[in-house]
C-alpha cells in the first residue's frame, strides 16, 4: 500500500500525549492513581472449629476458615501490608431471629477477640447483618406475610453491632439495608461506651446478581423470594445518594458502595458530594467472573484485577474491599512491576 503523496498530517505539538507514555519510567512518573496495600480490605469467612479450611468452589483462592486459621490469614495479610479485614460468620446454628449474630460467643465475636489478642496490625471490620444467621436467609426476622420486619431487624442489628464492638471491632459495617439501622447502631454503641467504634455504612447496596458466590460461601441465600424489598434497585442513582445522605445524617463515619464496577458512577458522585471516607466492595460475583475468565485463559487475571482495582480507586474510592487483597498487595509491592 502506498500513501497518497499530497496528504501531510500535522499533529499540533501540544497534542502529542504519547511523549509521556514512551517508557515505563515515564508512565509511572505521570501515573495518577496507585494502589496502596493499606487501602485494601480482605474479606474473611469464619466458621466454628479448629484447624479447619474449606475452599469456596466459586471463588478460587477463598476459603472458609476456623478462628485459629483466621488469625494465621490475618497475620499474612498484615505482613503484606493489607489495611484491614472484614469478617463474615457462619454460625454453629441458625434460627428465625439470627441469634448467632449477637451472642457473646458468636463466631465473629470469637474471631475478633482472637485477632485482638494476636495484636495484628489490621483494621478489624465486622459485617453487621443477620442473613448468615437466620434459617430463612433474610436480613432480619420475618412478619407473618414473609416480609422482613424492619424495626425488629434494626433492634437486632444494633445489638449485633454492640457485641462486635465489645469483641474488638474497630468498625462495624451494617449491610442489611434496613431503614434507620445506622442511627440505631450509633445509639447502641454510644450507650455501651463504644463511642470510638466507627460505622461503615453499606449505603448504596443494590439488589445485585453479583452476590451469588458470596451466598455459597456464607450459606446465606434466601430460602424463598429475594432481597429486592430492602436492597436498592440498581437502576436508581439518585436514590443511592439519598441513602448516603441519610446514613451520614444518622451517624455513618464512612460509606460503602457495592457492587463496585456496576456502580462506579455512584462512587464518583459520592466522592464529589460527601467529605467522609468512601469505599467500594468488589463483590464475590465480580471476583468470580474475572477468575473464571482467567482460568479459561480468556483474560490475564492479574492485569484484570489490577486494572479494575485501579479503576475503582480512580472513580473516587479511598479503599477497596476485594477477595484478591493478598495477591494485589504482593503484586503492587513487587519491585519488578
Ligand atoms: C450481607 C452481605 C452480602 C454481601 C456482603 N454482605 C450478601 C447479600 O447481601 O446477599 C455480599 C458480598 C459479596 O458478594 O462479596 N447482607
Short mmCIF file of C-alpha atoms and ligand atoms in Angstrom, two decimals:
data_model
loop_
_atom_site.label_atom_id
_atom_site.label_comp_id
_atom_site.label_asym_id
_atom_site.label_seq_id
_atom_site.Cartn_x
_atom_site.Cartn_y
_atom_site.Cartn_z
CA UNK A 1 0.00 0.00 0.00
CA UNK A 2 1.31 3.42 -0.91
CA UNK A 3 0.47 6.60 0.88
CA UNK A 4 -1.29 9.30 -1.09
CA UNK A 5 1.65 11.71 -1.56
CA UNK A 6 -0.04 15.07 -1.17
CA UNK A 7 -1.61 14.44 2.25
CA UNK A 8 0.50 15.73 5.10
CA UNK A 9 -0.51 15.06 8.64
CA UNK A 10 0.24 17.80 11.06
CA UNK A 11 -0.14 16.98 14.72
CA UNK A 12 -0.42 20.00 16.96
CA UNK A 13 2.79 19.82 19.04
CA UNK A 14 0.79 20.16 22.25
CA UNK A 15 -1.37 17.19 21.29
CA UNK A 16 1.46 14.68 21.43
CA UNK A 17 0.28 12.80 24.52
CA UNK A 18 2.37 9.76 23.60
CA UNK A 19 5.50 11.55 24.84
CA UNK A 20 4.71 10.62 28.42
CA UNK A 21 3.74 7.03 27.52
CA UNK A 22 7.08 6.15 25.91
CA UNK A 23 8.75 4.22 28.75
CA UNK A 24 7.57 2.60 31.96
CA UNK A 25 9.61 5.17 33.89
CA UNK A 26 7.64 7.98 32.24
CA UNK A 27 4.31 6.19 32.60
CA UNK A 28 4.96 5.57 36.24
CA UNK A 29 6.06 9.20 36.71
CA UNK A 30 2.74 10.60 35.42
CA UNK A 31 0.52 7.87 36.90
CA UNK A 32 -2.45 9.46 38.67
CA UNK A 33 -3.74 6.51 40.65
CA UNK A 34 -1.74 3.96 42.61
CA UNK A 35 -2.91 1.02 44.65
CA UNK A 36 -1.53 1.09 48.16
CA UNK A 37 -1.95 -2.18 50.11
CA UNK A 38 -3.18 -0.23 53.15
CA UNK A 39 -6.24 0.80 51.17
CA UNK A 40 -7.23 -2.81 50.56
CA UNK A 41 -9.55 -4.84 52.77
CA UNK A 42 -9.75 -8.65 52.64
CA UNK A 43 -12.99 -10.49 53.45
CA UNK A 44 -12.63 -13.48 55.79
CA UNK A 45 -15.35 -16.12 56.22
CA UNK A 46 -15.17 -17.69 59.66
CA UNK A 47 -16.76 -20.93 60.78
CA UNK A 48 -16.60 -22.89 64.03
CA UNK A 49 -13.87 -25.45 64.58
CA UNK A 50 -10.15 -25.79 64.81
CA UNK A 51 -7.57 -26.03 62.01
CA UNK A 52 -10.43 -26.05 59.56
CA UNK A 53 -10.23 -24.75 55.99
CA UNK A 54 -12.71 -25.33 53.18
CA UNK A 55 -12.34 -23.86 49.73
CA UNK A 56 -15.24 -21.91 48.24
CA UNK A 57 -15.65 -23.52 44.83
CA UNK A 58 -16.93 -20.43 43.02
CA UNK A 59 -14.16 -18.20 44.38
CA UNK A 60 -10.69 -19.62 43.66
CA UNK A 61 -8.30 -18.74 46.48
CA UNK A 62 -11.08 -18.01 49.00
CA UNK A 63 -11.69 -20.33 51.95
CA UNK A 64 -13.98 -20.64 54.95
CA UNK A 65 -11.73 -20.90 57.97
CA UNK A 66 -11.92 -21.57 61.70
CA UNK A 67 -10.93 -18.71 64.06
CA UNK A 68 -7.38 -20.06 64.64
CA UNK A 69 -6.81 -20.18 60.87
CA UNK A 70 -8.30 -16.69 60.52
CA UNK A 71 -5.51 -15.45 62.78
CA UNK A 72 -2.93 -17.09 60.51
CA UNK A 73 -4.52 -15.49 57.44
CA UNK A 74 -4.72 -12.11 59.15
CA UNK A 75 -1.03 -12.24 60.06
CA UNK A 76 -0.13 -12.99 56.45
CA UNK A 77 -2.31 -10.12 55.23
CA UNK A 78 -0.71 -7.75 57.72
CA UNK A 79 2.74 -8.87 56.58
CA UNK A 80 1.82 -7.95 53.03
CA UNK A 81 0.72 -4.52 54.22
CA UNK A 82 -3.02 -5.00 53.64
CA UNK A 83 -5.07 -2.40 55.53
CA UNK A 84 -7.86 -4.40 57.05
CA UNK A 85 -10.13 -7.41 57.13
CA UNK A 86 -13.92 -7.67 57.10
CA UNK A 87 -15.36 -10.68 58.90
CA UNK A 88 -18.40 -12.71 57.87
CA UNK A 89 -19.63 -15.51 60.11
CA UNK A 90 -21.07 -18.97 59.58
CA UNK A 91 -22.74 -19.75 62.91
CA UNK A 92 -22.91 -23.16 64.59
CA UNK A 93 -26.71 -22.99 64.31
CA UNK A 94 -29.34 -20.74 62.75
CA UNK A 95 -32.82 -19.69 63.83
CA UNK A 96 -35.60 -17.36 62.73
CA UNK A 97 -34.15 -14.35 64.57
CA UNK A 98 -30.47 -14.67 63.72
CA UNK A 99 -29.40 -15.12 67.34
CA UNK A 100 -25.93 -16.32 66.32
CA UNK A 101 -25.15 -12.80 65.17
CA UNK A 102 -25.23 -11.09 68.57
CA UNK A 103 -24.48 -13.73 71.22
CA UNK A 104 -21.24 -13.04 73.10
CA UNK A 105 -19.63 -16.28 71.92
CA UNK A 106 -20.84 -15.87 68.32
CA UNK A 107 -18.32 -16.88 65.68
CA UNK A 108 -17.41 -13.35 64.57
CA UNK A 109 -17.07 -12.16 68.16
CA UNK A 110 -14.79 -15.10 68.98
CA UNK A 111 -12.63 -14.38 65.96
CA UNK A 112 -12.45 -10.66 66.76
CA UNK A 113 -11.21 -11.45 70.28
CA UNK A 114 -8.54 -13.76 68.89
CA UNK A 115 -7.40 -11.16 66.38
CA UNK A 116 -7.24 -8.56 69.15
CA UNK A 117 -5.22 -10.94 71.33
CA UNK A 118 -2.87 -11.63 68.42
CA UNK A 119 -2.40 -7.86 68.06
CA UNK A 120 -2.38 -8.00 64.25
CA UNK A 121 -1.72 -4.67 62.59
CA UNK A 122 -5.01 -4.51 60.67
CA UNK A 123 -8.22 -2.54 60.86
CA UNK A 124 -10.84 -5.01 62.11
CA UNK A 125 -14.20 -4.63 60.40
CA UNK A 126 -17.26 -6.72 61.20
CA UNK A 127 -20.04 -7.08 58.64
CA UNK A 128 -23.21 -6.39 60.60
CA UNK A 129 -26.13 -8.32 59.15
CA UNK A 130 -28.43 -11.19 60.04
CA UNK A 131 -28.74 -13.14 56.78
CA UNK A 132 -25.90 -15.52 57.61
CA UNK A 133 -27.57 -16.29 60.95
CA UNK A 134 -31.25 -16.68 60.06
CA UNK A 135 -32.57 -20.08 58.97
CA UNK A 136 -34.57 -18.40 56.18
CA UNK A 137 -31.58 -16.41 54.90
CA UNK A 138 -33.22 -12.97 55.01
CA UNK A 139 -31.54 -9.99 56.65
CA UNK A 140 -33.96 -9.79 59.60
CA UNK A 141 -36.87 -11.55 61.32
CA UNK A 142 -39.96 -12.10 59.19
CA UNK A 143 -43.52 -10.93 59.59
CA UNK A 144 -46.42 -13.32 59.02
CA UNK A 145 -46.60 -12.23 55.38
CA UNK A 146 -42.98 -13.26 54.77
CA UNK A 147 -41.53 -9.73 54.52
CA UNK A 148 -38.65 -8.62 56.73
CA UNK A 149 -39.79 -6.72 59.82
CA UNK A 150 -37.66 -3.55 59.51
CA UNK A 151 -37.81 -2.32 63.08
CA UNK A 152 -37.32 -5.74 64.66
CA UNK A 153 -34.33 -6.26 62.37
CA UNK A 154 -32.86 -2.87 63.32
CA UNK A 155 -33.04 -3.71 67.02
CA UNK A 156 -31.15 -6.98 66.48
CA UNK A 157 -28.66 -5.37 64.13
CA UNK A 158 -27.87 -2.72 66.77
CA UNK A 159 -27.41 -5.46 69.35
CA UNK A 160 -25.10 -7.30 66.93
CA UNK A 161 -23.01 -4.17 66.38
CA UNK A 162 -22.61 -3.69 70.14
CA UNK A 163 -21.48 -7.32 70.53
CA UNK A 164 -18.96 -6.87 67.71
CA UNK A 165 -17.66 -3.65 69.23
CA UNK A 166 -17.34 -5.34 72.59
CA UNK A 167 -15.31 -8.14 70.98
CA UNK A 168 -12.89 -5.63 69.48
CA UNK A 169 -14.18 -4.45 66.11
CA UNK A 170 -12.72 -1.10 65.04
CA UNK A 171 -15.53 -0.66 62.55
CA UNK A 172 -18.99 -2.17 62.24
CA UNK A 173 -20.42 -2.35 58.75
CA UNK A 174 -24.21 -2.66 58.58
CA UNK A 175 -25.18 -4.30 55.27
CA UNK A 176 -28.83 -5.22 55.77
CA UNK A 177 -30.28 -2.11 54.08
CA UNK A 178 -32.85 -1.67 56.85
CA UNK A 179 -34.15 1.88 57.31
CA UNK A 180 -32.79 3.54 60.43
CA UNK A 181 -30.09 0.94 61.08
CA UNK A 182 -27.21 3.42 61.27
CA UNK A 183 -28.93 5.64 63.86
CA UNK A 184 -29.87 2.62 65.97
CA UNK A 185 -26.31 1.28 65.85
CA UNK A 186 -24.80 4.65 66.78
CA UNK A 187 -27.17 4.89 69.75
CA UNK A 188 -26.46 1.32 70.88
CA UNK A 189 -22.70 1.81 70.60
CA UNK A 190 -22.73 5.10 72.50
CA UNK A 191 -25.00 3.72 75.21
CA UNK A 192 -22.46 0.94 75.81
CA UNK A 193 -19.36 3.14 75.90
CA UNK A 194 -18.27 2.23 72.37
CA UNK A 195 -18.28 5.81 71.17
CA UNK A 196 -14.91 5.14 69.49
CA UNK A 197 -16.26 2.34 67.29
CA UNK A 198 -16.81 3.63 63.75
CA UNK A 199 -19.65 2.82 61.38
CA UNK A 200 -19.04 1.98 57.74
CA UNK A 201 -22.50 2.10 56.20
CA UNK A 202 -23.17 -0.07 53.17
CA UNK A 203 -25.34 2.76 51.89
CA UNK A 204 -25.54 2.21 48.18
CA UNK A 205 -26.02 -1.53 48.10
CA UNK A 206 -28.12 -2.72 45.23
CA UNK A 207 -30.03 -5.98 44.82
CA UNK A 208 -27.29 -7.32 42.59
CA UNK A 209 -26.83 -10.51 40.61
CA UNK A 210 -23.19 -10.40 41.68
CA UNK A 211 -23.64 -11.70 45.25
CA UNK A 212 -24.19 -15.33 44.20
CA UNK A 213 -20.78 -16.80 45.13
CA UNK A 214 -20.87 -14.99 48.50
CA UNK A 215 -24.13 -16.67 49.34
CA UNK A 216 -22.48 -20.02 48.65
CA UNK A 217 -19.52 -19.03 50.84
CA UNK A 218 -21.66 -17.68 53.67
CA UNK A 219 -24.53 -20.12 53.19
CA UNK A 220 -26.88 -17.14 53.19
CA UNK A 221 -29.06 -17.46 50.08
CA UNK A 222 -32.66 -16.56 50.95
CA UNK A 223 -34.75 -19.73 51.30
CA UNK A 224 -37.57 -18.02 49.38
CA UNK A 225 -38.01 -14.77 47.49
CA UNK A 226 -35.18 -12.28 47.07
CA UNK A 227 -33.78 -9.13 48.67
CA UNK A 228 -35.41 -6.59 46.39
CA UNK A 229 -37.75 -5.46 49.15
CA UNK A 230 -34.80 -4.00 51.07
CA UNK A 231 -31.72 -3.75 48.85
CA UNK A 232 -31.71 -0.97 46.27
CA UNK A 233 -32.88 -1.16 42.68
CA UNK A 234 -29.66 -0.99 40.61
CA UNK A 235 -31.45 1.44 38.28
CA UNK A 236 -31.59 4.20 40.89
CA UNK A 237 -28.62 6.55 41.23
CA UNK A 238 -30.41 9.48 42.86
CA UNK A 239 -31.94 7.17 45.44
CA UNK A 240 -28.45 5.84 46.20
CA UNK A 241 -27.34 9.38 47.02
CA UNK A 242 -30.37 9.78 49.32
CA UNK A 243 -29.35 6.58 51.11
CA UNK A 244 -25.87 8.02 51.61
CA UNK A 245 -27.22 11.39 52.76
CA UNK A 246 -29.45 9.70 55.32
CA UNK A 247 -26.69 7.39 56.56
CA UNK A 248 -24.35 10.34 57.12
CA UNK A 249 -27.13 12.19 58.93
CA UNK A 250 -27.67 9.10 61.10
CA UNK A 251 -24.01 8.99 62.07
CA UNK A 252 -22.11 6.95 59.49
CA UNK A 253 -18.37 7.67 59.60
CA UNK A 254 -17.74 6.17 56.17
CA UNK A 255 -19.75 4.98 53.21
CA UNK A 256 -19.54 1.84 51.12
CA UNK A 257 -20.74 1.37 47.55
CA UNK A 258 -21.34 -2.11 46.16
CA UNK A 259 -21.06 -3.89 43.83
CA UNK A 260 -18.07 -1.83 42.67
CA UNK A 261 -17.76 -1.97 38.89
CA UNK A 262 -21.50 -1.70 38.18
CA UNK A 263 -21.60 1.35 40.49
CA UNK A 264 -18.55 3.42 39.53
CA UNK A 265 -20.83 6.36 38.73
CA UNK A 266 -22.10 6.24 42.32
CA UNK A 267 -18.56 6.12 43.68
CA UNK A 268 -17.70 9.24 41.65
CA UNK A 269 -20.93 11.02 42.61
CA UNK A 270 -20.45 10.18 46.28
CA UNK A 271 -16.84 11.40 46.18
CA UNK A 272 -17.95 14.73 44.68
CA UNK A 273 -20.76 15.20 47.15
CA UNK A 274 -19.58 13.95 50.54
CA UNK A 275 -16.45 14.50 52.59
CA UNK A 276 -16.43 11.23 54.51
CA UNK A 277 -14.18 8.29 53.56
CA UNK A 278 -15.75 6.24 50.78
CA UNK A 279 -15.02 2.63 49.96
CA UNK A 280 -16.22 0.22 47.32
CA UNK A 281 -16.70 -3.53 47.51
CA UNK A 282 -15.64 -5.57 44.50
CA UNK A 283 -18.06 -8.34 45.36
CA UNK A 284 -17.95 -12.10 45.02
CA UNK A 285 -19.56 -12.25 41.58
CA UNK A 286 -17.20 -9.65 40.17
CA UNK A 287 -14.22 -11.61 41.50
CA UNK A 288 -15.63 -14.98 40.35
CA UNK A 289 -16.28 -13.61 36.86
CA UNK A 290 -12.71 -12.38 36.48
CA UNK A 291 -11.22 -15.55 37.94
CA UNK A 292 -13.33 -17.82 35.72
CA UNK A 293 -12.26 -15.95 32.59
CA UNK A 294 -8.65 -16.01 33.76
CA UNK A 295 -8.77 -19.76 34.44
CA UNK A 296 -10.04 -20.29 30.91
CA UNK A 297 -7.12 -18.28 29.57
CA UNK A 298 -9.51 -15.64 28.21
CA UNK A 299 -8.07 -12.73 30.16
CA UNK A 300 -4.92 -12.08 32.16
CA UNK A 301 -6.28 -12.37 35.71
CA UNK A 302 -3.52 -10.39 37.36
CA UNK A 303 -3.80 -7.49 34.94
CA UNK A 304 -7.61 -7.55 35.14
CA UNK A 305 -7.59 -7.44 38.95
CA UNK A 306 -5.04 -4.62 38.99
CA UNK A 307 -6.94 -2.69 36.32
CA UNK A 308 -10.35 -2.99 37.96
CA UNK A 309 -8.98 -2.13 41.41
CA UNK A 310 -7.20 0.91 39.98
CA UNK A 311 -10.42 1.96 38.21
CA UNK A 312 -12.38 1.75 41.46
CA UNK A 313 -9.80 3.99 43.15
CA UNK A 314 -9.73 6.35 40.14
CA UNK A 315 -13.52 6.71 40.36
CA UNK A 316 -13.00 8.09 43.85
CA UNK A 317 -12.92 5.21 46.32
CA UNK A 318 -10.42 5.61 49.13
CA UNK A 319 -10.39 1.91 49.90
CA UNK A 320 -11.47 -1.28 48.19
CA UNK A 321 -12.79 -4.49 49.71
CA UNK A 322 -11.53 -7.25 47.44
CA UNK A 323 -11.10 -11.02 47.55
CA UNK A 324 -7.77 -10.52 45.80
CA UNK A 325 -6.35 -8.22 48.52
CA UNK A 326 -3.46 -10.55 49.45
CA UNK A 327 -2.39 -11.07 45.84
CA UNK A 328 -2.79 -7.43 44.85
CA UNK A 329 -0.77 -6.29 47.87
CA UNK A 330 2.04 -8.64 46.85
CA UNK A 331 1.90 -7.55 43.21
CA UNK A 332 1.99 -3.82 43.89
CA UNK A 333 4.93 -4.12 46.26
CA UNK A 334 6.79 -6.33 43.78
CA UNK A 335 9.60 -4.05 42.64
CA UNK A 336 9.71 -5.58 39.17
CA UNK A 337 6.37 -4.02 38.30
C1 LIG B 1 -24.83 -9.48 53.89
C2 LIG B 1 -23.84 -9.26 52.80
C3 LIG B 1 -23.83 -9.77 51.49
C4 LIG B 1 -22.65 -9.33 50.90
C5 LIG B 1 -22.00 -8.54 51.83
N1 LIG B 1 -22.75 -8.51 52.99
C6 LIG B 1 -24.77 -10.70 50.84
C7 LIG B 1 -26.08 -10.24 50.37
O1 LIG B 1 -26.49 -9.09 50.56
O2 LIG B 1 -26.77 -11.10 49.85
C8 LIG B 1 -22.19 -9.68 49.52
C9 LIG B 1 -20.71 -9.64 49.34
C10 LIG B 1 -20.22 -10.34 48.12
O3 LIG B 1 -21.00 -10.77 47.24
O4 LIG B 1 -19.00 -10.48 48.00
N2 LIG B 1 -26.09 -8.95 53.68
#
